[in-house]
Amino acid sequence: MTTPTRRDLPPRYEAAVVEPSIYERWLASGAFTPAAEPPADAERFVIIMPPPNVTGALHNGHAVFVTLEDTMIRYHRMRGDDTLWLPGVDHASIAAQFVLDRIIGEEGETRASLGRERYLERMWQFMDETRGVIGRQMHRLGASADWTRGRFTMDPISARAVRVAFKRLWDAGLAYRGEALVNWCPRCRTTISDLENVHRDETGTLWTVRYHLIGPDGEASLDETISVATTRPETILGDTAVAVHPDDARYRALVGREALIPIVNRRVPIIADPAVERAFGTGAVKITPAHDFDDYEMGKRHGLPMVSVLDEDARITEVGGDLAGMDRYDARSEVVARLEAAGDLAGSREHPMVIGHCDRCGTVVEPRLSVQWFIRAGPLAERALASVREGRTRIIPDHQEKVYAHWMENIHDWAVGRQLWWGHRIPAWYCPDGHITVSDAEDGPDACAACGLPSAELTRETDIFDTWFSSGLWPFSTMGWPDDTPDLRRFYPTSVMETGPDILFFWVARMMMLGLFCTDVEPFHTVYLHGIVRGEGGVKMSKTKGNVVDPLEVVEQIGADALRFALVTGTSPGMDQRLTAAKLDGGRNFTNKLWNATRFVLGARPEPAGEPEGEPTLAERWIASRLSGAQERATRQLDALDMSGYAGSAYDFAWSEYCDWFIEMAKVELRREDATPGERERVWRVAADGLAGMLRILHPLMPFVTEQAWSFLHEADPRATDGEPLLVSAAWHAGGRRDDASESAVDALVDLVRGLRHLRTETGVPAGEWRHLVVVAADDRAAATLEDGRRYLEALARGRPVEVLPAGSASARPAGVVTSSLGAAWYAADDESPEAAARRDAQADHLRRGIERLRALLANSSFTERAPAAVVERERGRLAELEAQLRQLDG
RNA sequence: GGGCGAUUGGCUCAGCUGGUUAGAGCGCACGGUUCACAUCCGUGAGGUCACUGGUUCGAAUCCAGUAUCGCCCACCA
């Protein structure tokens, strides 16, 4: 792979050629790895990369976080901070098993046919194949993470942190095991958390069913019935009561009697409970405590039996008699059919409802009664909430703090066990007497903690942890916690947690809770939530819609810098963004612009290089000052994490100031026939310094093109790069002295040039034609500025000759006159056209309207008395300026 | 059912704690091929800042309400 030499640069930036070799250079330089010792007095800036799923392929979500985090890290690295960006991948137990199950399925195997041990062997083999893939894809995006510290949530270091953290939770009484109703996915065959149970609006059927009451003779009455409504008739098999509201007159007499549950012929009590909504359905509810969260609570209140009728595959259990073994939906139809046959189906109608689905596989989730491990979330949430409330951790955008708070305030205990194989096994051991021993030792406990029975007699828990448990420890488990390692001391707590709002609860909240519990400190001081990337028209990207933009393909075509620029520009934290072809084109064009600005500077190098001589011209003083301003702005915006603002202002400086105006003025100086080699050298160095400054500003966002340009510049003149061969490790410049006089002088000249160009366009003067240009200075100071800028006026307004007259001269103005704060200007010939007169009249009208408006404003005493003095003063100045211009227009 | 967010030229978005004549990119119109770049340069047209009311000398910006769209949370059969 060869990169172009500076002598023969193509006019197009060739990303596919440049970028891989640049990345190699960075890796070889070791720039991404923190020095052995932190620099003295350095601030710390640490980001823990959100670990992508080990099985996943790079998508735009990754591209967004890589871009944002890389930009932050590169900025702080250039600032000389003690910087670490720590990458890793997540074992994603449920997602990984989902993928592997499919793969072994193609090989004719199943989880059951392999068994736990062989399945896990197969999984590790799969991990070896996929583990490095996404990291290498991130290289193409320019991710400057410290790959030497790459972590995996299944590494021994993480495994130990999981054991220790859980042991501490257990010892603190914040972990417990108990029977409860949990969300169960019959396809994944595991418990899932509330968060993984996603609700969707659906239309179901609401059946009304008659239950026969038990008569005084102890037999089911034929005519005495109570009707209940249900959307899940199959759960009738597990009914253990019928409930009515205690104040419901319709049913008061029935409370205390019994009803007969059809098919299973179970006699159940009719109970009264205020949770029953009288207005819904028939006002009487069938109670299935083992399969419904409301019913479960009611069952506990009334001491009802809890009968499980669905097994782990959501098939009917033996409780269902001859329905046993039937799938839940087949059973539903069968139950309905039998009720109908028996004449006990009172009706059915469509019913809008919300149904929980498994986040991973989409299967309808069943509430299922089982013995599970839980984390007691309340006390943990309290601290995590206080951290944000009291400002020790800040969430951007800040309105997300309310969302976070609401969740923390209403938190449920976390069902943390999973009936899966791939993941961290819960370190709990059971002895035959029912004692539980939790151990953080790698080999488990020596003996039962309660009765001392030796470990050989104990059996280990087979459940594993929810993936998010190990993820919740990520900010410190990656640094060697619980050991007091040098990395932990040096890099923890971290700085910014940058991630998507969709995992605020899954991940950010858990990191806060577990981080505070384990380390007594907030794991990061800022949470930055980016928006979701959508496609054209604001549509969510999906493979089925075919509107997926593959970031790697984009990188291949137009380069990572273009993609990164497109992903940051015009976005706002937490707000969804659209990645459109037009936006990508914009990024590509800007990258190319930078490339060509570099080509200009390199091509303009005087040969041989001499020593600079002479005083800096207006253009030189101006660009130095504007660069300073751009540096200051970029610094402020990056410090405030205003990534889009930074991208925008850097773009404006590079394109609208450096390229559009400075380069054009520099050409004038460099190509002047009477310029000495020393003067040319002086101008070139300013141009080179300006380019270097621009590259420094843009490097965090667009590392590749800036690095390549920097290396050419370094080759051309190491003084321009402060002798630093690699931009990645060059210093950030935060901006300094401004030169207000040059800035306003050039602003005024630019204004005048624009007016003249407008005039030319309106009056149809061919763009390339040279015209005799007359400028009458507004005052002595303007005259001096015009003298300074004479050469620029000549080139930029195509004036030849340019005649600068002192203030007060040439009283008669032709039609084609334009004014600016510097004075009045016109082309000496062809200036009496109707178009020119129209242009002058329009300008005069415009000035008069402005003057009127300002006069009225300043005549308003409530304005002059109540507005701040500075504002009033500014308006007065504007009025004076407009009045002066109007006088200039008339001569 | 609760909570949050959005609404600015044809499109995509800026607009910080209220202060000129509301900006940019794309698109559009017109003009431009010698010396960095046509992935470019120049010029221009195009907006009563969703609506109603309020606060203020002054509101796209602050407050209240309305409408439309979007997102999140929620165990009513």
Coordinates of C-alpha atoms in Angstrom, one line a residue, chain A residues 25-26 29-32 39 71-83 144 631 638 689 691-700 703 706-711 713-714 718-734:
Chain A
R25 CA 1.2 4.4 11.3
W26 CA -0.8 5.4 14.3
S29 CA 3.5 4.8 17.0
G30 CA 1.8 3.6 20.1
A31 CA -0.1 6.8 20.3
F32 CA -3.3 5.2 21.5
P39 CA 2.2 13.4 32.5
T71 CA -13.4 12.8 18.7
M72 CA -13.5 13.4 22.4
I73 CA -10.5 11.2 23.1
R74 CA -8.4 12.7 20.3
Y75 CA -9.1 16.2 21.5
H76 CA -8.1 15.4 25.1
R77 CA -5.1 13.4 23.9
M78 CA -3.9 16.5 22.0
R79 CA -4.5 18.6 25.0
G80 CA -2.0 16.5 26.8
D81 CA -4.5 15.0 29.2
D82 CA -3.9 11.6 30.7
T83 CA -6.2 9.8 28.3
S144 CA -8.0 5.4 18.5
Q631 CA -9.2 27.5 18.1
L638 CA -15.4 20.5 22.7
D689 CA 0.8 27.8 9.9
L691 CA -3.1 25.1 7.5
A692 CA -1.4 23.4 10.4
G693 CA -3.8 25.2 12.8
M694 CA -6.8 24.1 10.8
L695 CA -5.6 20.5 10.7
R696 CA -5.1 20.5 14.5
I697 CA -8.7 21.8 15.0
L698 CA -10.2 19.2 12.6
H699 CA -8.0 16.3 13.6
P700 CA -10.3 15.0 16.4
P703 CA -8.3 12.2 11.7
T706 CA -5.7 15.8 8.5
E707 CA -3.0 13.3 9.4
Q708 CA -2.1 12.7 5.8
A709 CA -2.0 16.5 5.1
W710 CA 0.0 17.0 8.2
S711 CA 2.7 14.5 7.1
L713 CA 3.3 19.6 5.5
H714 CA 5.8 18.2 7.9
P718 CA 8.9 20.7 9.8
R719 CA 8.7 24.2 11.3
A720 CA 5.1 24.3 10.3
T721 CA 4.4 21.2 12.3
D722 CA 6.5 22.2 15.3
G723 CA 8.7 19.3 14.2
E724 CA 6.0 16.8 15.2
P725 CA 5.7 14.2 12.5
L726 CA 2.4 12.8 13.7
L727 CA -0.7 14.9 14.2
V728 CA -2.3 12.3 16.4
S729 CA 0.2 13.2 19.1
A730 CA 0.6 16.9 18.3
A731 CA -0.5 19.5 20.7
W732 CA -3.9 21.2 20.7
H733 CA -3.8 25.0 20.4
A734 CA -6.5 26.6 22.4

